[in-house]
mmCIF file of C-alpha atoms and ligand atoms in Angstrom:
data_model
loop_
_atom_site.group_PDB
_atom_site.id
_atom_site.type_symbol
_atom_site.label_atom_id
_atom_site.label_comp_id
_atom_site.label_asym_id
_atom_site.label_seq_id
_atom_site.Cartn_x
_atom_site.Cartn_y
_atom_site.Cartn_z
ATOM 1 C CA MET A 1 68.351 107.321 77.166
ATOM 2 C CA GLN A 2 66.657 104.584 79.178
ATOM 3 C CA HIS A 3 68.769 103.774 82.086
ATOM 4 C CA PHE A 4 72.030 105.661 83.564
ATOM 5 C CA LEU A 5 74.725 103.226 84.029
ATOM 6 C CA ASP A 6 77.868 104.440 83.343
ATOM 7 C CA ILE A 7 79.930 107.266 81.922
ATOM 8 C CA THR A 8 80.973 105.326 79.202
ATOM 9 C CA GLN A 9 77.280 105.600 77.771
ATOM 10 C CA LEU A 10 77.502 109.209 77.390
ATOM 11 C CA SER A 11 79.000 111.354 74.938
ATOM 12 C CA THR A 12 80.157 114.719 75.444
ATOM 13 C CA ASP A 13 76.943 116.408 74.423
ATOM 14 C CA GLU A 14 75.103 114.639 76.386
ATOM 15 C CA VAL A 15 77.562 115.578 79.589
ATOM 16 C CA PHE A 16 77.192 119.183 78.354
ATOM 17 C CA HIS A 17 73.484 118.875 78.386
ATOM 18 C CA LEU A 18 73.211 117.128 81.982
ATOM 19 C CA LEU A 19 75.502 119.755 83.555
ATOM 20 C CA LYS A 20 73.502 122.855 81.800
ATOM 21 C CA ARG A 21 70.339 121.192 83.149
ATOM 22 C CA ALA A 22 71.760 120.754 86.523
ATOM 23 C CA ALA A 23 72.601 124.085 86.501
ATOM 24 C CA PHE A 24 69.253 125.143 85.647
ATOM 25 C CA PHE A 25 67.867 123.284 88.487
ATOM 26 C CA LYS A 26 70.369 124.870 90.929
ATOM 27 C CA HIS A 27 69.828 128.231 89.885
ATOM 28 C CA ALA A 28 66.032 128.960 88.406
ATOM 29 C CA THR A 29 62.877 128.822 89.809
ATOM 30 C CA TYR A 30 60.774 126.615 87.517
ATOM 31 C CA PRO A 31 56.677 126.612 87.617
ATOM 32 C CA LEU A 32 54.394 124.444 89.259
ATOM 33 C CA GLN A 33 53.299 123.042 86.029
ATOM 34 C CA TYR A 34 56.932 121.341 85.553
ATOM 35 C CA ARG A 35 56.093 119.524 89.078
ATOM 36 C CA MET A 36 53.013 118.278 87.970
ATOM 37 C CA GLU A 37 54.309 116.922 85.235
ATOM 38 C CA TYR A 38 56.269 114.790 86.753
ATOM 39 C CA ALA A 39 53.918 113.951 89.679
ATOM 40 C CA LYS A 40 52.744 110.886 87.470
ATOM 41 C CA PHE A 41 56.303 109.205 88.020
ATOM 42 C CA SER A 42 57.714 106.938 90.665
ATOM 43 C CA THR A 43 60.999 106.114 92.067
ATOM 44 C CA ILE A 44 62.278 103.506 94.422
ATOM 45 C CA ASN A 45 65.968 103.710 96.390
ATOM 46 C CA LEU A 46 67.146 99.733 96.074
ATOM 47 C CA PHE A 47 69.994 100.088 98.089
ATOM 48 C CA TYR A 48 72.053 96.946 99.308
ATOM 49 C CA GLU A 49 75.010 98.982 100.772
ATOM 50 C CA HIS A 50 74.968 101.691 103.093
ATOM 51 C CA SER A 51 74.753 105.247 101.852
ATOM 52 C CA THR A 52 73.736 108.816 102.878
ATOM 53 C CA ARG A 53 74.610 111.462 100.471
ATOM 54 C CA THR A 54 73.928 109.232 97.117
ATOM 55 C CA ARG A 55 70.610 107.568 98.822
ATOM 56 C CA LEU A 56 69.446 110.661 100.355
ATOM 57 C CA SER A 57 70.061 113.215 97.489
ATOM 58 C CA PHE A 58 68.350 111.091 94.738
ATOM 59 C CA GLU A 59 65.039 111.131 97.068
ATOM 60 C CA LEU A 60 65.110 114.649 97.766
ATOM 61 C CA ALA A 61 65.771 115.285 93.792
ATOM 62 C CA ALA A 62 62.992 113.195 92.931
ATOM 63 C CA LYS A 63 60.615 115.035 95.107
ATOM 64 C CA LYS A 64 62.045 118.548 94.106
ATOM 65 C CA LEU A 65 60.753 116.971 90.731
ATOM 66 C CA GLY A 66 57.249 116.458 92.191
ATOM 67 C CA MET A 67 57.765 112.653 91.731
ATOM 68 C CA SER A 68 56.706 109.980 94.511
ATOM 69 C CA VAL A 69 59.191 108.032 96.482
ATOM 70 C CA LEU A 70 58.477 104.931 97.628
ATOM 71 C CA GLN A 71 60.755 103.571 100.851
ATOM 72 C CA PHE A 72 62.108 100.545 100.658
ATOM 73 C CA ASP A 73 63.666 99.132 103.969
ATOM 74 C CA LEU A 74 65.979 95.902 103.456
ATOM 75 C CA ASP A 75 65.833 94.866 106.825
ATOM 76 C CA GLN A 76 61.806 94.821 106.289
ATOM 77 C CA SER A 77 61.460 93.614 103.086
ATOM 78 C CA SER A 78 61.057 89.970 101.760
ATOM 79 C CA LEU A 79 64.659 89.628 100.987
ATOM 80 C CA SER A 80 65.072 87.957 104.324
ATOM 81 C CA LYS A 81 62.520 85.530 103.087
ATOM 82 C CA GLY A 82 64.355 84.371 100.293
ATOM 83 C CA GLU A 83 63.337 86.732 97.732
ATOM 84 C CA THR A 84 65.780 87.290 94.910
ATOM 85 C CA ILE A 85 66.853 90.817 93.832
ATOM 86 C CA GLU A 86 65.081 90.175 90.325
ATOM 87 C CA ASP A 87 62.037 88.713 91.842
ATOM 88 C CA THR A 88 61.892 92.391 94.279
ATOM 89 C CA MET A 89 62.217 94.322 91.224
ATOM 90 C CA ASN A 90 59.988 92.599 88.988
ATOM 91 C CA THR A 91 57.567 92.953 91.783
ATOM 92 C CA LEU A 92 57.988 96.315 92.205
ATOM 93 C CA VAL A 93 57.808 96.896 88.018
ATOM 94 C CA ALA A 94 54.451 95.295 88.267
ATOM 95 C CA MET A 95 53.202 97.953 90.668
ATOM 96 C CA GLY A 96 54.455 100.418 88.191
ATOM 97 C CA VAL A 97 57.537 101.726 89.824
ATOM 98 C CA ASP A 98 59.154 104.037 87.080
ATOM 99 C CA VAL A 99 62.729 104.793 88.033
ATOM 100 C CA PHE A 100 64.897 102.182 90.251
ATOM 101 C CA VAL A 101 68.177 103.657 91.532
ATOM 102 C CA ILE A 102 70.457 100.832 92.496
ATOM 103 C CA ARG A 103 73.618 100.580 94.746
ATOM 104 C CA HIS A 104 74.830 96.969 95.060
ATOM 105 C CA ARG A 105 78.466 95.494 96.604
ATOM 106 C CA ASP A 106 78.111 93.632 92.973
ATOM 107 C CA ASP A 107 79.861 94.963 90.046
ATOM 108 C CA TYR A 108 77.428 95.207 86.710
ATOM 109 C CA LEU A 109 74.282 94.169 88.964
ATOM 110 C CA PRO A 110 72.391 97.460 87.907
ATOM 111 C CA GLN A 111 73.468 96.636 84.424
ATOM 112 C CA HIS A 112 72.018 92.958 85.089
ATOM 113 C CA LEU A 113 68.592 94.453 86.281
ATOM 114 C CA ALA A 114 68.663 96.608 83.693
ATOM 115 C CA SER A 115 68.624 94.419 80.889
ATOM 116 C CA LEU A 116 65.306 92.342 82.645
ATOM 117 C CA CYS A 117 63.562 95.948 82.241
ATOM 118 C CA GLU A 118 61.212 96.298 79.323
ATOM 119 C CA HIS A 119 60.040 100.057 80.234
ATOM 120 C CA ALA A 120 61.378 101.152 83.993
ATOM 121 C CA HIS A 121 64.699 103.097 84.159
ATOM 122 C CA VAL A 122 67.688 101.895 86.070
ATOM 123 C CA ILE A 123 69.956 104.487 87.700
ATOM 124 C CA ASN A 124 73.430 102.994 88.789
ATOM 125 C CA ALA A 125 73.988 104.697 92.389
ATOM 126 C CA GLY A 126 77.462 102.800 92.669
ATOM 127 C CA ASP A 127 78.372 99.132 91.791
ATOM 128 C CA GLY A 128 80.983 96.897 93.895
ATOM 129 C CA GLN A 129 84.380 98.576 92.640
ATOM 130 C CA HIS A 130 82.907 99.221 89.427
ATOM 131 C CA ALA A 131 81.251 102.722 88.688
ATOM 132 C CA HIS A 132 79.632 105.396 90.573
ATOM 133 C CA PRO A 133 78.301 107.936 87.499
ATOM 134 C CA SER A 134 76.248 110.143 89.148
ATOM 135 C CA GLN A 135 79.089 110.979 91.667
ATOM 136 C CA ALA A 136 81.520 111.666 88.823
ATOM 137 C CA LEU A 137 79.027 113.958 87.155
ATOM 138 C CA LEU A 138 78.256 115.973 90.405
ATOM 139 C CA ASP A 139 82.122 116.397 90.607
ATOM 140 C CA LEU A 140 82.469 117.716 87.323
ATOM 141 C CA MET A 141 79.979 120.274 87.797
ATOM 142 C CA THR A 142 81.856 121.446 91.303
ATOM 143 C CA ILE A 143 84.747 121.907 89.339
ATOM 144 C CA LEU A 144 83.517 123.707 86.523
ATOM 145 C CA GLU A 145 82.050 126.277 89.211
ATOM 146 C CA HIS A 146 85.737 126.828 89.867
ATOM 147 C CA LYS A 147 87.501 126.449 86.822
ATOM 148 C CA ASN A 148 86.361 127.010 83.182
ATOM 149 C CA ASP A 149 88.958 125.167 80.878
ATOM 150 C CA LEU A 150 89.162 121.689 81.699
ATOM 151 C CA GLY A 151 91.841 121.302 79.145
ATOM 152 C CA ALA A 152 94.608 123.220 81.326
ATOM 153 C CA LEU A 153 93.788 121.794 84.438
ATOM 154 C CA LYS A 154 95.858 119.321 86.388
ATOM 155 C CA ILE A 155 93.779 116.958 88.534
ATOM 156 C CA THR A 156 95.227 114.441 91.136
ATOM 157 C CA ILE A 157 93.062 111.816 92.626
ATOM 158 C CA VAL A 158 94.857 110.566 96.101
ATOM 159 C CA GLY A 159 94.108 107.367 97.771
ATOM 160 C CA ASP A 160 92.833 104.348 97.274
ATOM 161 C CA VAL A 161 92.313 104.390 93.674
ATOM 162 C CA LYS A 162 92.115 100.461 92.647
ATOM 163 C CA HIS A 163 89.262 99.998 94.911
ATOM 164 C CA SER A 164 87.494 102.928 94.107
ATOM 165 C CA ARG A 165 84.178 103.149 91.854
ATOM 166 C CA VAL A 166 84.447 106.833 91.930
ATOM 167 C CA ALA A 167 88.111 106.887 90.668
ATOM 168 C CA ASN A 168 86.811 104.357 87.333
ATOM 169 C CA SER A 169 84.026 107.122 86.505
ATOM 170 C CA LEU A 170 86.207 110.004 87.046
ATOM 171 C CA GLN A 171 89.014 108.567 84.991
ATOM 172 C CA GLN A 172 86.487 107.998 82.214
ATOM 173 C CA LEU A 173 84.804 111.292 82.570
ATOM 174 C CA PHE A 174 88.067 113.267 82.596
ATOM 175 C CA ALA A 175 89.018 111.485 79.340
ATOM 176 C CA LEU A 176 85.595 112.173 77.534
ATOM 177 C CA MET A 177 85.756 115.728 78.505
ATOM 178 C CA GLY A 178 89.110 116.668 77.567
ATOM 179 C CA VAL A 179 91.226 117.378 81.076
ATOM 180 C CA GLY A 180 94.976 118.541 80.411
ATOM 181 C CA GLU A 181 96.372 115.908 83.254
ATOM 182 C CA LEU A 182 95.431 113.588 85.510
ATOM 183 C CA VAL A 183 97.550 111.809 87.970
ATOM 184 C CA PHE A 184 96.870 108.866 90.469
ATOM 185 C CA VAL A 185 98.592 109.147 93.598
ATOM 186 C CA ALA A 186 98.688 106.035 96.048
ATOM 187 C CA PRO A 187 101.004 102.948 96.955
ATOM 188 C CA ASP A 188 101.721 100.999 94.147
ATOM 189 C CA ILE A 189 99.198 97.970 95.043
ATOM 190 C CA TRP A 190 96.479 100.398 94.990
ATOM 191 C CA TRP A 191 97.236 102.052 91.180
ATOM 192 C CA PRO A 192 94.302 101.804 89.177
ATOM 193 C CA CYS A 193 94.022 98.239 87.426
ATOM 194 C CA ASP A 194 93.523 100.130 84.031
ATOM 195 C CA ILE A 195 94.868 103.063 83.052
ATOM 196 C CA GLN A 196 93.352 104.235 79.856
ATOM 197 C CA PHE A 197 94.016 108.058 80.738
ATOM 198 C CA GLY A 198 96.579 109.679 83.658
ATOM 199 C CA LYS A 199 99.204 108.438 84.958
ATOM 200 C CA ALA A 200 100.051 106.686 88.880
ATOM 201 C CA THR A 201 103.104 107.725 90.959
ATOM 202 C CA THR A 202 103.639 107.169 94.574
ATOM 203 C CA SER A 203 104.998 110.695 95.245
ATOM 204 C CA LEU A 204 102.197 113.161 96.867
ATOM 205 C CA GLN A 205 104.393 115.922 96.077
ATOM 206 C CA GLU A 206 104.415 115.272 92.590
ATOM 207 C CA GLY A 207 100.897 114.407 92.276
ATOM 208 C CA LEU A 208 100.118 117.450 94.111
ATOM 209 C CA SER A 209 102.397 119.767 92.238
ATOM 210 C CA LYS A 210 100.753 122.703 90.579
ATOM 211 C CA ALA A 211 97.496 120.765 90.594
ATOM 212 C CA ASP A 212 94.344 122.965 89.975
ATOM 213 C CA VAL A 213 92.239 120.166 91.432
ATOM 214 C CA VAL A 214 92.884 117.333 94.039
ATOM 215 C CA ILE A 215 90.176 114.749 94.912
ATOM 216 C CA CYS A 216 90.988 112.456 98.154
ATOM 217 C CA LEU A 217 89.512 109.150 98.448
ATOM 218 C CA ARG A 218 88.266 107.563 101.345
ATOM 219 C CA VAL A 219 90.828 104.890 102.847
ATOM 220 C CA GLN A 220 88.663 101.863 103.505
ATOM 221 C CA LYS A 221 90.573 100.912 106.760
ATOM 222 C CA GLU A 222 89.876 96.990 106.471
ATOM 223 C CA ARG A 223 91.933 96.839 103.650
ATOM 224 C CA LEU A 224 95.160 98.511 105.354
ATOM 225 C CA THR A 225 95.121 95.880 108.137
ATOM 226 C CA ASN A 226 93.762 92.744 105.832
ATOM 227 C CA ALA A 227 93.996 92.219 102.466
ATOM 228 C CA ASP A 228 96.725 94.764 101.613
ATOM 229 C CA HIS A 229 98.799 94.813 104.527
ATOM 230 C CA LEU A 230 99.234 98.453 105.244
ATOM 231 C CA ASP A 231 100.203 100.024 107.949
ATOM 232 C CA LEU A 232 97.878 103.105 108.754
ATOM 233 C CA ASP A 233 100.355 105.244 110.374
ATOM 234 C CA ASP A 234 102.858 104.577 107.253
ATOM 235 C CA TYR A 235 100.119 105.584 104.825
ATOM 236 C CA CYS A 236 99.176 108.827 106.567
ATOM 237 C CA SER A 237 102.503 109.802 106.525
ATOM 238 C CA HIS A 238 103.070 108.939 102.602
ATOM 239 C CA PHE A 239 99.390 110.035 101.477
ATOM 240 C CA GLN A 240 97.662 111.913 103.607
ATOM 241 C CA VAL A 241 96.670 115.223 101.871
ATOM 242 C CA THR A 242 96.854 118.352 104.459
ATOM 243 C CA ASN A 243 96.398 121.733 104.500
ATOM 244 C CA ALA A 244 100.299 122.273 104.831
ATOM 245 C CA CYS A 245 101.400 119.798 101.894
ATOM 246 C CA LEU A 246 98.167 121.665 99.803
ATOM 247 C CA LYS A 247 99.960 125.228 100.469
ATOM 248 C CA GLN A 248 103.564 124.110 99.689
ATOM 249 C CA TRP A 249 102.973 121.876 96.532
ATOM 250 C CA ALA A 250 99.420 122.658 94.666
ATOM 251 C CA LYS A 251 98.415 125.710 93.036
ATOM 252 C CA LYS A 252 97.517 128.761 95.443
ATOM 253 C CA ASP A 253 93.800 128.448 93.934
ATOM 254 C CA ALA A 254 93.685 124.858 94.042
ATOM 255 C CA ILE A 255 90.579 123.546 95.132
ATOM 256 C CA VAL A 256 89.986 120.087 97.274
ATOM 257 C CA MET A 257 87.158 117.595 97.019
ATOM 258 C CA HIS A 258 86.550 114.286 98.590
ATOM 259 C CA PRO A 259 82.935 111.994 97.349
ATOM 260 C CA GLY A 260 82.606 111.401 101.174
ATOM 261 C CA PRO A 261 82.245 109.563 103.516
ATOM 262 C CA ILE A 262 85.498 111.231 105.118
ATOM 263 C CA ASN A 263 87.575 109.360 107.562
ATOM 264 C CA ARG A 264 89.336 112.333 109.097
ATOM 265 C CA GLY A 265 92.702 112.281 109.795
ATOM 266 C CA VAL A 266 93.175 109.556 107.624
ATOM 267 C CA GLU A 267 93.144 110.817 103.910
ATOM 268 C CA ILE A 268 92.906 114.081 104.645
ATOM 269 C CA ASP A 269 93.260 116.648 108.003
ATOM 270 C CA ASP A 270 90.433 118.637 109.608
ATOM 271 C CA ALA A 271 92.003 121.992 108.619
ATOM 272 C CA LEU A 272 92.124 121.043 104.551
ATOM 273 C CA ALA A 273 88.295 119.513 104.912
ATOM 274 C CA ASP A 274 87.313 122.408 106.712
ATOM 275 C CA GLY A 275 88.980 125.020 104.839
ATOM 276 C CA ALA A 276 88.440 127.419 102.456
ATOM 277 C CA GLN A 277 89.785 125.305 99.742
ATOM 278 C CA SER A 278 87.521 122.519 100.283
ATOM 279 C CA CYS A 279 84.133 122.110 98.194
ATOM 280 C CA ILE A 280 83.253 118.672 99.673
ATOM 281 C CA LEU A 281 79.905 120.363 100.994
ATOM 282 C CA GLN A 282 79.530 122.045 97.758
ATOM 283 C CA GLN A 283 79.635 118.573 96.167
ATOM 284 C CA VAL A 284 77.095 117.371 98.048
ATOM 285 C CA HIS A 285 74.654 120.347 97.337
ATOM 286 C CA ASN A 286 75.192 120.240 93.513
ATOM 287 C CA GLY A 287 74.367 116.310 94.154
ATOM 288 C CA VAL A 288 70.591 117.062 94.367
ATOM 289 C CA PHE A 289 70.757 119.164 91.098
ATOM 290 C CA MET A 290 72.762 116.802 88.987
ATOM 291 C CA ARG A 291 70.333 113.840 89.900
ATOM 292 C CA MET A 292 67.460 115.977 89.078
ATOM 293 C CA ALA A 293 68.962 116.107 85.508
ATOM 294 C CA ILE A 294 69.652 112.392 85.526
ATOM 295 C CA PHE A 295 65.845 111.595 86.285
ATOM 296 C CA GLU A 296 65.042 114.521 83.621
ATOM 297 C CA SER A 297 67.135 112.705 81.000
ATOM 298 C CA LEU A 298 65.393 109.154 81.786
ATOM 299 C CA LEU A 299 61.660 110.512 81.493
ATOM 300 C CA HIS A 300 61.322 113.276 79.725
ATOM 301 C CA ALA A 301 58.525 114.688 81.278
HETATM 302 N N1 CP B 1 79.644 109.742 97.815
HETATM 303 C C1 CP B 1 78.843 108.693 98.088
HETATM 304 O O1 CP B 1 78.441 107.553 97.340
HETATM 305 O O2 CP B 1 78.438 108.652 99.618
HETATM 306 P P1 CP B 1 77.491 107.768 100.287
HETATM 307 O O3 CP B 1 78.562 106.145 100.311
HETATM 308 O O4 CP B 1 77.014 108.275 101.310
HETATM 309 O O5 CP B 1 76.173 107.819 99.324
#
């Protein structure tokens, strides 16, 4: 694999391999020699959108492998002098950077930049509303740490599915890996544009009923008040996932996930986010190891 851009590029075998390698990095101690083999590689995070989890876990993953990590501060870069992103990237390729981890507000921008690369590698760290493939993989890793039969699971995704790159990548990954049932819960104006797998409902009760895994998505508050004319209180009363409604409708051993950042008291209540069924920080933890596996699959060190 030269680039890591989208779930659609992966086979089931490749997903299982990434899961296996992420588990290896999480649980095994690996020799110093391993880190020395990666010392010849460098990476840079080109983040044109804000991020905490993705940016820092790719950085930590690279450092754990022993790679050099270059810092790129957008405000201090020559972007402010009018340099294009293509010229920035070609400049960094000329310096010998091996892996570009790219987040951008435009759909398919990482794909475009990857098409310009002859030897360097591009990782999609989230492009517009299109895809967030590393998030989907770390979410699957987290689910499999709690549930072993994907074919028997009901997974429910609640929130602004239409504008969510995480939901798009999860839909593709769950279809590929044979998840039993996938349900999207949202106001109908936020239903996915393209449902290839799963179904959508406006009923939180229907979505949560007997669910094994509940994934809450961040509500982008500006959408509630502007483009989509939804009322925040109305949204919360119909779609907020609370500890009480999880206990009432979902399976007793259901797990609750959120890619972050969380809007507490909007899409999820504090009791659930911080409760025993929450796997939110486990997702963050697993992100480091899944991203190590992604680097490894590109570099074959
Ligand atoms: N989940 C996720 O992409 O979070 P960040 O925006 O903080 O990277």
